[in-house]
Amino acid sequence: MPIDVLLQATTQGLLMGSIYALVALSLTLIFAVGGLLNFAHGDFMVLAMYAAFAVLAAVGVDPYLLAVPLFGLFFLVGTGLFRGLVRPVLSEGLLVGAQLTLGMVFVLQNAMLLIFGGDHLSVPTVLSNRNVAFGTVILPLPLLVASAVAAILSIFLYVLLMRTDFGRQVRAVTQNRDAAALMGIPIVRVQAKAFGLGIGLLGLTGAFLVAQFTLTPSMGLDLTLLALIVMVFGGIGNFLGCLGGGLIIGVIEGLGTLFFGGTVGAMAPYVALVLVLLLRPHGLFGEH
Amino acid sequence: MLEVADIVAGYGRVLAVQGVSLSVAEREFVALVGANGAGKSTLMKVLSGLLAPKSGSIRLGGRELAGSGAEEAVAAGIVLVPEGRMVFPRMTVLENLLLGATNPRARKDRERSLERVFALFPRLAERRGQLARTLSGGEQQMLAIGRGLMALPRILILDEPSLGLSPLLVQETYKALQRLNADGLTILLAEQNVRLSLAVSTRGYVMEHGRIVLAGASAKLADDPATRKAYLGL
């Protein structure tokens, strides 16, 4: 195996990994504040991609320009969903919450199927089909941009959670809800904002990722599963673990594809997950 | 200042608090004593807004707070240091203290409050960067009280602060409370440790089976034959 090829696969894996990390971070954020496992996570991102496609088709605005508006829109959708649907079932336990988000998967996937049809779609952006060469490593520009944005957002999210009043309040709600209430923290408002932020980031990421994927309405669940793997890999609820887990999973997927081809390579993250769970049940970076 | 009238509360059909009335005046140090299971902790949860009462009223400075929730209670100035301390385990001492000053009134004076708490408990200043779960029980109790003070309470309510502490640390905690009271802080203390809490407070209530059965000056309660027999083992 020539070293260039290894380097190419590893670099591309790291770039995909930073995107996985961001998706897993937003999944963790949603899980942290209310104990809700959002199975519709990937579908919200796919919805953002289709929205970007629709706007491009209708008025010709490049998907990259839609990132910020989609963030705002999805933030509002997220807070609304939290207050209307999620909050009433939160106290009913993990399973009822899982049923709710699985229900959202069906609603979202079928709505997209109904509106956009089941054909595979490629969405061009201004950066499509451009590559950048670093020595022998050649990287698609859209991937480079998407992963740079994901890395910046991950760091931003991490700083927000660890260094600001809002972040401290989110962590307080996560660690002890009653104690958080005794501090005078507006629990529901903090939960709704965190939920909105988690969904909003998917809107933003979707706009940056749209050039990277061939769209089909059913692809969301794969993204959710990868994010779940990263989350479990890094230790559930561990924000720093998500960052590390995302990068590792990206590289494993990249190298797996290189050595074993696309189909078997796509299984590599799952194999890695099983190994980690066997050896370190609390995740690679988990405590206990 | 705090007027509590006819509070009935509990979980499901079990009424742990069955019509409790009590009052605490400005700058007073009042003890609420009673055995485990008398309903003290449930009453504390109601006062702090964590649990809505079935009926009754809680007034602070004339403002009705019963059933309006913890955020309102804290904003009005009722601050609870809960049983078992409930510090945020995976946050530093400093972060725990900063969270205490969440309500808008306290947020403005956060830096000054922090200096005051560090002056009162120098140990917390030394350990400000340490995770709360790595503190000893006594230090965690200091942190819980310090965090309560950060909220700028008009009345500080403490639920079993002596629980799980060595006698020496209990003494130290109580001394700190007496100092705070001498500086003008109004305190309501719920305790199983009858002897000590009646020794530091000026007035007391005795609670049994969800009701107040005795009330009066702490010194008198401590001498009362019924209290002595039931709680002091004399």
Short mmCIF file of C-alpha atoms in Angstrom, two decimals:
data_model
loop_
_atom_site.label_atom_id
_atom_site.label_comp_id
_atom_site.label_asym_id
_atom_site.label_seq_id
_atom_site.Cartn_x
_atom_site.Cartn_y
_atom_site.Cartn_z
CA MET A 1 0.00 0.00 0.00
CA PRO A 2 1.69 3.25 -1.09
CA ILE A 3 1.93 5.89 1.61
CA ASP A 4 0.16 8.56 -0.49
CA VAL A 5 -2.98 6.48 -0.68
CA LEU A 6 -2.98 5.90 3.08
CA LEU A 7 -2.45 9.61 3.66
CA GLN A 8 -5.26 10.46 1.26
CA ALA A 9 -7.72 8.09 2.99
CA THR A 10 -6.71 9.25 6.47
CA THR A 11 -7.05 12.94 5.60
CA GLN A 12 -10.40 12.43 3.95
CA GLY A 13 -11.47 10.37 6.99
CA LEU A 14 -10.44 13.16 9.36
CA LEU A 15 -12.44 15.67 7.31
CA MET A 16 -15.57 13.49 7.34
CA GLY A 17 -14.87 12.85 11.04
CA SER A 18 -15.08 16.50 11.97
CA ILE A 19 -18.54 16.57 10.35
CA TYR A 20 -19.58 13.44 12.27
CA ALA A 21 -18.28 15.07 15.43
CA LEU A 22 -20.49 18.11 14.95
CA VAL A 23 -23.59 16.01 14.24
CA ALA A 24 -22.84 13.88 17.31
CA LEU A 25 -22.26 17.01 19.41
CA SER A 26 -25.69 18.36 18.56
CA LEU A 27 -27.18 14.92 19.25
CA THR A 28 -25.41 14.91 22.62
CA LEU A 29 -26.63 18.41 23.39
CA ILE A 30 -30.23 17.31 22.82
CA PHE A 31 -29.70 14.13 24.82
CA ALA A 32 -28.00 16.00 27.65
CA VAL A 33 -30.74 18.49 28.49
CA GLY A 34 -33.71 16.17 28.50
CA GLY A 35 -32.58 12.58 28.11
CA LEU A 36 -34.17 12.44 24.66
CA LEU A 37 -32.57 10.20 22.04
CA ASN A 38 -33.33 11.98 18.78
CA PHE A 39 -33.64 9.29 16.12
CA ALA A 40 -34.81 11.95 13.65
CA HIS A 41 -31.47 13.74 13.94
CA GLY A 42 -30.14 12.78 10.51
CA ASP A 43 -33.54 13.36 8.92
CA PHE A 44 -33.54 17.00 10.05
CA MET A 45 -30.21 17.40 8.33
CA VAL A 46 -31.55 15.77 5.16
CA LEU A 47 -34.56 18.08 5.39
CA ALA A 48 -32.15 21.04 5.42
CA MET A 49 -30.41 19.64 2.35
CA TYR A 50 -33.71 19.28 0.49
CA ALA A 51 -34.68 22.78 1.56
CA ALA A 52 -31.40 24.05 0.13
CA PHE A 53 -32.09 22.12 -3.07
CA ALA A 54 -35.62 23.54 -3.32
CA VAL A 55 -34.43 27.12 -2.91
CA LEU A 56 -31.65 26.57 -5.44
CA ALA A 57 -34.14 25.09 -7.93
CA ALA A 58 -36.71 27.84 -7.37
CA VAL A 59 -34.66 31.03 -7.19
CA GLY A 60 -31.08 29.95 -7.87
CA VAL A 61 -29.57 30.91 -4.52
CA ASP A 62 -26.42 28.93 -3.75
CA PRO A 63 -26.84 26.48 -0.79
CA TYR A 64 -23.89 28.04 1.06
CA LEU A 65 -25.77 31.34 1.29
CA LEU A 66 -28.66 29.53 2.96
CA ALA A 67 -26.62 28.25 5.91
CA VAL A 68 -27.45 31.11 8.27
CA PRO A 69 -31.16 31.45 7.34
CA LEU A 70 -31.53 27.66 7.69
CA PHE A 71 -29.89 27.84 11.12
CA GLY A 72 -32.42 30.45 12.24
CA LEU A 73 -35.36 28.59 10.76
CA PHE A 74 -34.34 25.24 12.23
CA PHE A 75 -33.63 26.85 15.61
CA LEU A 76 -37.21 28.11 15.70
CA VAL A 77 -38.54 24.75 14.53
CA GLY A 78 -36.48 23.05 17.25
CA THR A 79 -37.70 25.25 20.11
CA GLY A 80 -41.26 24.92 18.83
CA LEU A 81 -40.98 21.13 18.62
CA PHE A 82 -39.55 21.01 22.11
CA ARG A 83 -42.36 23.03 23.65
CA GLY A 84 -45.13 21.40 21.64
CA LEU A 85 -44.17 17.75 21.34
CA VAL A 86 -41.06 16.83 23.29
CA ARG A 87 -41.63 18.46 26.63
CA PRO A 88 -45.00 16.78 27.29
CA VAL A 89 -43.44 13.31 26.93
CA LEU A 90 -40.07 13.93 28.58
CA SER A 91 -41.22 12.81 32.00
CA GLU A 92 -42.64 9.59 30.53
CA GLY A 93 -39.19 8.09 30.11
CA LEU A 94 -36.69 7.17 27.44
CA LEU A 95 -38.93 4.79 25.48
CA VAL A 96 -41.80 7.20 24.96
CA GLY A 97 -39.30 9.85 23.85
CA ALA A 98 -37.75 7.33 21.44
CA GLN A 99 -41.20 6.54 20.03
CA LEU A 100 -41.80 10.22 19.46
CA THR A 101 -38.55 10.77 17.58
CA LEU A 102 -38.98 7.53 15.59
CA GLY A 103 -42.41 8.86 14.65
CA MET A 104 -40.73 12.04 13.45
CA VAL A 105 -38.45 9.91 11.27
CA PHE A 106 -41.46 8.48 9.43
CA VAL A 107 -43.19 11.85 9.11
CA LEU A 108 -40.07 13.57 7.79
CA GLN A 109 -38.99 10.80 5.42
CA ASN A 110 -42.43 10.37 3.92
CA ALA A 111 -43.01 14.10 3.63
CA MET A 112 -39.73 14.43 1.71
CA LEU A 113 -40.64 11.44 -0.45
CA LEU A 114 -44.01 12.98 -1.19
CA ILE A 115 -42.62 16.39 -2.11
CA PHE A 116 -39.31 15.56 -3.79
CA GLY A 117 -39.85 12.00 -4.98
CA GLY A 118 -37.55 9.03 -4.45
CA ASP A 119 -34.97 9.76 -7.16
CA HIS A 120 -31.37 10.41 -6.26
CA LEU A 121 -30.51 14.09 -6.46
CA SER A 122 -27.17 15.84 -6.71
CA VAL A 123 -27.18 19.45 -5.72
CA PRO A 124 -24.48 21.60 -7.33
CA THR A 125 -22.88 24.47 -5.45
CA VAL A 126 -20.34 27.08 -6.53
CA LEU A 127 -17.58 24.80 -5.22
CA SER A 128 -18.71 21.56 -6.85
CA ASN A 129 -16.09 19.60 -8.80
CA ARG A 130 -13.22 21.69 -7.52
CA ASN A 131 -10.28 20.06 -5.84
CA VAL A 132 -7.38 21.31 -3.80
CA ALA A 133 -4.01 19.55 -3.79
CA PHE A 134 -1.77 19.37 -0.73
CA GLY A 135 1.32 17.62 -2.02
CA THR A 136 0.07 14.25 -3.12
CA VAL A 137 -3.20 14.53 -1.20
CA ILE A 138 -6.08 15.79 -3.31
CA LEU A 139 -9.18 16.94 -1.51
CA PRO A 140 -12.59 17.99 -2.86
CA LEU A 141 -13.12 21.64 -2.00
CA PRO A 142 -16.74 21.17 -0.79
CA LEU A 143 -15.57 18.57 1.73
CA LEU A 144 -12.75 20.82 2.88
CA VAL A 145 -15.14 23.73 3.42
CA ALA A 146 -17.77 21.57 5.13
CA SER A 147 -15.30 20.05 7.55
CA ALA A 148 -13.66 23.38 8.30
CA VAL A 149 -17.08 24.81 9.14
CA ALA A 150 -17.88 21.73 11.24
CA ALA A 151 -14.60 22.05 13.13
CA ILE A 152 -15.19 25.75 13.83
CA LEU A 153 -18.77 25.08 14.97
CA SER A 154 -17.63 22.20 17.20
CA ILE A 155 -15.12 24.44 18.92
CA PHE A 156 -17.70 27.21 19.18
CA LEU A 157 -20.23 24.80 20.72
CA TYR A 158 -17.64 23.47 23.13
CA VAL A 159 -16.69 26.96 24.29
CA LEU A 160 -20.36 27.90 24.56
CA LEU A 161 -21.03 24.91 26.81
CA MET A 162 -17.92 25.19 28.97
CA ARG A 163 -17.38 28.93 29.28
CA THR A 164 -20.69 30.80 29.21
CA ASP A 165 -23.60 31.29 31.61
CA PHE A 166 -25.88 29.48 29.16
CA GLY A 167 -23.48 26.54 28.90
CA ARG A 168 -23.19 26.26 32.67
CA GLN A 169 -26.97 26.27 32.92
CA VAL A 170 -27.25 23.51 30.31
CA ARG A 171 -24.73 21.39 32.21
CA ALA A 172 -26.47 22.12 35.52
CA VAL A 173 -29.79 20.89 34.10
CA THR A 174 -27.97 17.79 32.83
CA GLN A 175 -26.23 16.97 36.10
CA ASN A 176 -29.04 17.64 38.57
CA ARG A 177 -32.38 19.01 37.46
CA ASP A 178 -33.74 19.73 40.94
CA ALA A 179 -30.58 21.51 42.00
CA ALA A 180 -30.67 23.49 38.75
CA ALA A 181 -34.24 24.57 39.55
CA LEU A 182 -33.11 25.65 43.03
CA MET A 183 -30.56 27.96 41.39
CA GLY A 184 -33.47 29.73 39.72
CA ILE A 185 -32.51 28.40 36.29
CA PRO A 186 -35.52 28.57 33.93
CA ILE A 187 -35.35 24.86 33.14
CA VAL A 188 -37.83 24.70 30.26
CA ARG A 189 -36.38 27.77 28.55
CA VAL A 190 -32.84 26.38 28.80
CA GLN A 191 -34.00 23.00 27.47
CA ALA A 192 -35.91 24.59 24.59
CA LYS A 193 -32.92 26.75 23.63
CA ALA A 194 -30.53 23.81 23.76
CA PHE A 195 -32.92 21.70 21.69
CA GLY A 196 -33.33 24.55 19.20
CA LEU A 197 -29.56 24.96 19.00
CA GLY A 198 -29.13 21.24 18.34
CA ILE A 199 -31.67 21.27 15.50
CA GLY A 200 -30.46 24.66 14.22
CA LEU A 201 -26.92 23.34 13.82
CA LEU A 202 -28.34 20.55 11.63
CA GLY A 203 -29.92 23.18 9.39
CA LEU A 204 -26.60 24.94 9.08
CA THR A 205 -24.59 21.75 8.55
CA GLY A 206 -27.10 20.50 5.99
CA ALA A 207 -26.50 23.56 3.82
CA PHE A 208 -22.74 22.99 3.91
CA LEU A 209 -22.97 19.25 3.34
CA VAL A 210 -25.46 19.19 0.51
CA ALA A 211 -22.71 19.06 -2.13
CA GLN A 212 -21.12 16.12 -0.37
CA PHE A 213 -24.03 13.68 -0.65
CA THR A 214 -26.38 12.24 -3.23
CA LEU A 215 -29.77 12.99 -1.71
CA THR A 216 -32.49 10.42 -1.10
CA PRO A 217 -35.33 10.89 1.40
CA SER A 218 -34.34 7.81 3.40
CA MET A 219 -30.67 8.62 4.02
CA GLY A 220 -31.25 10.32 7.37
CA LEU A 221 -31.26 7.21 9.49
CA ASP A 222 -27.73 6.30 8.35
CA LEU A 223 -26.51 9.70 9.50
CA THR A 224 -28.32 9.28 12.83
CA LEU A 225 -26.72 5.88 13.34
CA LEU A 226 -23.25 7.23 12.65
CA ALA A 227 -23.85 10.08 15.09
CA LEU A 228 -25.11 7.59 17.68
CA ILE A 229 -21.99 5.48 17.20
CA VAL A 230 -19.78 8.52 17.66
CA MET A 231 -21.75 9.50 20.77
CA VAL A 232 -21.48 6.04 22.34
CA PHE A 233 -17.87 5.76 21.19
CA GLY A 234 -16.88 8.95 22.95
CA GLY A 235 -18.87 8.24 26.11
CA ILE A 236 -22.50 9.36 26.23
CA GLY A 237 -22.89 12.94 27.38
CA ASN A 238 -19.17 13.63 27.03
CA PHE A 239 -18.74 16.62 24.72
CA LEU A 240 -14.99 16.30 24.34
CA GLY A 241 -15.42 12.57 23.72
CA CYS A 242 -17.70 13.40 20.79
CA LEU A 243 -14.99 15.44 19.12
CA GLY A 244 -12.43 12.66 19.49
CA GLY A 245 -14.94 9.93 18.64
CA GLY A 246 -16.01 11.71 15.45
CA LEU A 247 -12.46 12.00 14.14
CA ILE A 248 -11.65 8.39 14.99
CA ILE A 249 -14.82 7.05 13.36
CA GLY A 250 -14.12 9.15 10.25
CA VAL A 251 -10.63 7.71 9.91
CA ILE A 252 -11.83 4.15 10.58
CA GLU A 253 -14.43 4.55 7.86
CA GLY A 254 -11.91 6.05 5.45
CA LEU A 255 -9.30 3.34 6.00
CA GLY A 256 -11.94 0.60 6.04
CA THR A 257 -13.17 1.72 2.63
CA LEU A 258 -9.60 1.84 1.34
CA PHE A 259 -8.73 -1.67 2.50
CA PHE A 260 -12.00 -3.52 2.06
CA GLY A 261 -13.98 -1.48 -0.49
CA GLY A 262 -17.14 0.58 -0.02
CA THR A 263 -19.61 -1.99 1.27
CA VAL A 264 -17.42 -3.70 3.84
CA GLY A 265 -15.68 -0.42 4.68
CA ALA A 266 -18.99 1.14 5.68
CA MET A 267 -19.27 -1.61 8.29
CA ALA A 268 -15.96 -0.69 9.88
CA PRO A 269 -17.38 1.92 12.30
CA TYR A 270 -19.90 -0.62 13.58
CA VAL A 271 -17.20 -3.21 14.14
CA ALA A 272 -15.17 -0.58 15.98
CA LEU A 273 -18.22 0.23 18.12
CA VAL A 274 -18.69 -3.40 19.12
CA LEU A 275 -15.00 -3.67 20.04
CA VAL A 276 -15.10 -0.49 22.12
CA LEU A 277 -18.26 -1.59 23.93
CA LEU A 278 -16.69 -4.98 24.68
CA LEU A 279 -13.49 -3.46 26.05
CA ARG A 280 -14.68 -0.12 27.47
CA PRO A 281 -18.46 -0.22 28.05
CA HIS A 282 -18.57 3.46 29.02
CA GLY A 283 -16.99 4.54 25.75
CA LEU A 284 -13.47 5.35 24.74
CA PHE A 285 -13.43 8.60 26.70
CA GLY A 286 -16.22 7.72 29.14
CA GLU A 287 -15.74 7.89 32.87
CA HIS A 288 -16.31 5.33 35.67
CA MET B 1 -41.20 38.46 56.56
CA LEU B 2 -41.96 34.84 55.54
CA GLU B 3 -45.55 33.86 56.30
CA VAL B 4 -46.53 30.26 55.70
CA ALA B 5 -50.19 29.34 56.27
CA ASP B 6 -52.04 26.00 56.20
CA ILE B 7 -49.72 24.24 53.78
CA VAL B 8 -50.94 20.80 52.75
CA ALA B 9 -48.55 18.86 50.50
CA GLY B 10 -47.26 15.45 49.55
CA TYR B 11 -46.69 13.00 46.74
CA GLY B 12 -49.73 11.19 45.36
CA ARG B 13 -52.23 10.46 48.08
CA VAL B 14 -49.70 10.50 50.92
CA LEU B 15 -49.84 13.87 52.64
CA ALA B 16 -46.49 14.38 54.32
CA VAL B 17 -47.44 17.93 55.31
CA GLN B 18 -50.91 18.32 56.78
CA GLY B 19 -51.68 21.97 57.40
CA VAL B 20 -48.48 23.67 58.53
CA SER B 21 -48.31 27.35 59.43
CA LEU B 22 -45.18 29.16 60.51
CA SER B 23 -43.52 32.52 60.22
CA VAL B 24 -40.02 33.89 60.19
CA ALA B 25 -39.31 37.56 60.90
CA GLU B 26 -36.52 39.61 59.34
CA ARG B 27 -33.07 38.73 60.75
CA GLU B 28 -34.48 35.85 62.77
CA PHE B 29 -32.82 32.41 63.10
CA VAL B 30 -35.63 29.87 63.30
CA ALA B 31 -35.26 26.11 63.68
CA LEU B 32 -37.74 23.51 62.47
CA VAL B 33 -37.00 20.27 64.26
CA GLY B 34 -38.50 16.84 64.09
CA ALA B 35 -37.67 13.22 63.53
CA ASN B 36 -36.90 11.67 60.15
CA GLY B 37 -40.19 11.38 58.24
CA ALA B 38 -41.96 14.19 60.11
CA GLY B 39 -42.48 16.05 56.81
CA LYS B 40 -39.71 18.64 57.13
CA SER B 41 -38.08 17.92 53.79
CA THR B 42 -41.41 17.96 51.97
CA LEU B 43 -42.18 21.32 53.54
CA MET B 44 -38.75 22.63 52.47
CA LYS B 45 -39.44 21.51 48.90
CA VAL B 46 -42.74 23.38 48.96
CA LEU B 47 -41.14 26.55 50.33
CA SER B 48 -38.41 26.46 47.66
CA GLY B 49 -40.95 26.00 44.88
CA LEU B 50 -39.77 22.53 43.85
CA LEU B 51 -43.08 21.01 44.89
CA ALA B 52 -46.47 22.69 44.50
CA PRO B 53 -48.62 22.43 47.64
CA LYS B 54 -52.16 21.04 47.43
CA SER B 55 -53.35 24.08 49.36
CA GLY B 56 -52.11 26.87 51.59
CA SER B 57 -50.17 30.06 51.12
CA ILE B 58 -46.54 31.17 51.19
CA ARG B 59 -45.93 34.88 51.40
CA LEU B 60 -42.61 36.67 51.30
CA GLY B 61 -42.89 40.38 51.94
CA GLY B 62 -46.58 40.21 51.08
CA ARG B 63 -46.05 38.47 47.73
CA GLU B 64 -47.88 35.15 47.23
CA LEU B 65 -45.52 32.40 46.03
CA ALA B 66 -47.33 29.11 46.67
CA GLY B 67 -47.22 26.92 43.57
CA SER B 68 -45.45 29.45 41.35
CA GLY B 69 -42.26 27.41 41.01
CA ALA B 70 -38.62 27.52 41.99
CA GLU B 71 -37.57 30.24 39.56
CA GLU B 72 -40.10 32.65 41.12
CA ALA B 73 -39.19 31.65 44.66
CA VAL B 74 -35.49 32.26 44.06
CA ALA B 75 -36.18 35.56 42.31
CA ALA B 76 -38.28 36.64 45.31
CA GLY B 77 -35.44 35.70 47.65
CA ILE B 78 -36.29 32.26 49.09
CA VAL B 79 -33.19 30.13 48.65
CA LEU B 80 -32.89 26.50 49.71
CA VAL B 81 -29.68 24.67 50.54
CA PRO B 82 -31.07 21.19 49.91
CA GLU B 83 -30.68 17.99 51.85
CA GLY B 84 -27.71 16.00 50.59
CA ARG B 85 -26.13 19.27 49.35
CA MET B 86 -26.78 18.54 45.65
CA VAL B 87 -23.69 20.28 44.35
CA PHE B 88 -23.08 19.84 40.62
CA PRO B 89 -20.55 17.01 40.74
CA ARG B 90 -18.84 17.46 37.36
CA MET B 91 -18.40 21.19 37.67
CA THR B 92 -15.72 23.15 39.46
CA VAL B 93 -16.25 24.93 42.77
CA LEU B 94 -16.20 28.24 40.93
CA GLU B 95 -18.79 27.09 38.38
CA ASN B 96 -21.07 25.86 41.16
CA LEU B 97 -20.83 29.23 42.87
CA LEU B 98 -21.45 31.17 39.66
CA LEU B 99 -24.59 29.12 39.04
CA GLY B 100 -25.85 30.21 42.44
CA ALA B 101 -26.05 33.77 41.11
CA THR B 102 -28.39 32.91 38.24
CA ASN B 103 -31.36 35.05 39.21
CA PRO B 104 -31.20 38.55 37.67
CA ARG B 105 -30.99 40.33 41.04
CA ALA B 106 -27.97 38.26 42.07
CA ARG B 107 -26.33 38.19 38.64
CA LYS B 108 -25.54 41.91 38.80
CA ASP B 109 -23.59 41.53 42.06
CA ARG B 110 -21.94 38.25 41.17
CA GLU B 111 -18.32 39.34 41.54
CA ARG B 112 -18.91 41.00 44.90
CA SER B 113 -20.87 37.99 46.21
CA LEU B 114 -18.03 35.73 45.13
CA GLU B 115 -15.54 37.74 47.18
CA ARG B 116 -17.85 37.56 50.19
CA VAL B 117 -18.27 33.78 49.92
CA PHE B 118 -14.52 33.28 49.51
CA ALA B 119 -13.94 35.44 52.59
CA LEU B 120 -16.44 33.37 54.58
CA PHE B 121 -15.08 30.02 53.35
CA PRO B 122 -11.41 30.49 52.41
CA ARG B 123 -11.23 26.77 51.68
CA LEU B 124 -13.53 27.26 48.69
CA ALA B 125 -11.21 29.93 47.30
CA GLU B 126 -8.28 27.50 47.56
CA ARG B 127 -10.23 24.81 45.71
CA ARG B 128 -12.05 26.97 43.17
CA GLY B 129 -10.71 25.03 40.20
CA GLN B 130 -11.45 21.59 41.63
CA LEU B 131 -14.44 19.48 40.57
CA ALA B 132 -17.14 19.52 43.24
CA ARG B 133 -17.31 15.74 43.50
CA THR B 134 -13.69 15.61 44.63
CA LEU B 135 -14.44 17.72 47.72
CA SER B 136 -14.90 16.23 51.19
CA GLY B 137 -18.40 16.17 52.71
CA GLY B 138 -17.66 19.23 54.84
CA GLU B 139 -16.31 21.15 51.88
CA GLN B 140 -19.34 20.19 49.80
CA GLN B 141 -21.58 21.57 52.55
CA MET B 142 -19.61 24.83 52.53
CA LEU B 143 -20.02 24.90 48.76
CA ALA B 144 -23.77 24.30 48.99
CA ILE B 145 -24.14 27.13 51.51
CA GLY B 146 -21.83 29.39 49.52
CA ARG B 147 -23.83 28.68 46.38
CA GLY B 148 -27.01 29.56 48.27
CA LEU B 149 -25.48 32.85 49.41
CA MET B 150 -24.53 33.70 45.81
CA ALA B 151 -28.28 33.94 45.09
CA LEU B 152 -28.49 36.88 47.53
CA PRO B 153 -31.24 35.27 49.63
CA ARG B 154 -33.65 37.33 51.67
CA ILE B 155 -34.21 34.13 53.61
CA LEU B 156 -31.83 31.18 53.52
CA ILE B 157 -33.45 27.80 54.16
CA LEU B 158 -31.27 24.83 55.03
CA ASP B 159 -32.42 21.23 55.01
CA GLU B 160 -30.35 18.93 57.27
CA PRO B 161 -26.97 20.61 56.78
CA SER B 162 -25.47 18.39 59.50
CA LEU B 163 -26.31 15.17 57.70
CA GLY B 164 -23.27 12.95 57.19
CA LEU B 165 -20.81 15.41 58.73
CA SER B 166 -18.47 14.75 61.63
CA PRO B 167 -19.39 16.54 64.91
CA LEU B 168 -16.50 18.95 64.43
CA LEU B 169 -17.65 19.91 60.93
CA VAL B 170 -21.23 20.28 62.17
CA GLN B 171 -19.98 22.74 64.79
CA GLU B 172 -18.07 24.63 62.13
CA THR B 173 -21.09 24.77 59.81
CA TYR B 174 -23.33 26.04 62.59
CA LYS B 175 -20.81 28.67 63.58
CA ALA B 176 -20.78 29.93 60.02
CA LEU B 177 -24.59 30.10 60.05
CA GLN B 178 -24.54 32.04 63.33
CA ARG B 179 -22.06 34.49 61.88
CA LEU B 180 -24.23 34.97 58.79
CA ASN B 181 -27.28 35.55 60.99
CA ALA B 182 -25.37 38.06 63.11
CA ASP B 183 -24.56 39.90 59.86
CA GLY B 184 -28.27 40.22 59.17
CA LEU B 185 -29.21 37.09 57.21
CA THR B 186 -32.62 35.55 57.95
CA ILE B 187 -32.34 31.78 58.39
CA LEU B 188 -34.78 28.88 58.59
CA LEU B 189 -33.06 25.64 59.56
CA ALA B 190 -34.70 22.22 59.31
CA GLU B 191 -32.85 19.67 61.39
CA GLN B 192 -33.03 16.28 63.06
CA ASN B 193 -30.20 17.37 65.28
CA VAL B 194 -32.53 18.96 67.83
CA ARG B 195 -30.05 19.83 70.52
CA LEU B 196 -27.70 21.77 68.27
CA SER B 197 -30.29 23.50 66.15
CA LEU B 198 -32.18 24.72 69.23
CA ALA B 199 -28.86 25.92 70.66
CA VAL B 200 -28.08 28.17 67.69
CA SER B 201 -31.58 29.40 66.84
CA THR B 202 -33.70 31.97 68.64
CA ARG B 203 -37.08 30.40 67.97
CA GLY B 204 -38.20 26.93 67.03
CA TYR B 205 -41.00 24.73 65.76
CA VAL B 206 -41.37 21.04 66.47
CA MET B 207 -42.89 19.01 63.65
CA GLU B 208 -44.44 15.57 64.00
CA HIS B 209 -46.44 13.52 61.48
CA GLY B 210 -46.85 16.46 59.14
CA ARG B 211 -48.00 18.94 61.77
CA ILE B 212 -46.46 21.57 64.03
CA VAL B 213 -46.94 20.26 67.58
CA LEU B 214 -44.90 22.76 69.57
CA ALA B 215 -43.58 26.25 68.99
CA GLY B 216 -41.72 28.84 71.01
CA ALA B 217 -38.37 30.28 72.01
CA SER B 218 -35.61 27.78 71.34
CA ALA B 219 -34.31 27.90 74.91
CA LYS B 220 -37.81 27.13 76.22
CA LEU B 221 -38.30 24.28 73.71
CA ALA B 222 -35.01 22.77 74.73
CA ASP B 223 -36.23 22.79 78.36
CA ASP B 224 -39.71 21.54 77.55
CA PRO B 225 -40.27 18.10 79.10
CA ALA B 226 -42.00 16.80 75.97
CA THR B 227 -39.15 17.81 73.64
CA ARG B 228 -36.53 16.61 76.08
CA LYS B 229 -38.15 13.23 76.32
CA ALA B 230 -38.94 12.76 72.63
CA TYR B 231 -35.82 14.21 70.99
CA LEU B 232 -33.07 14.71 73.47
CA GLY B 233 -33.33 11.38 75.22
CA LEU B 234 -33.38 12.94 78.68
#
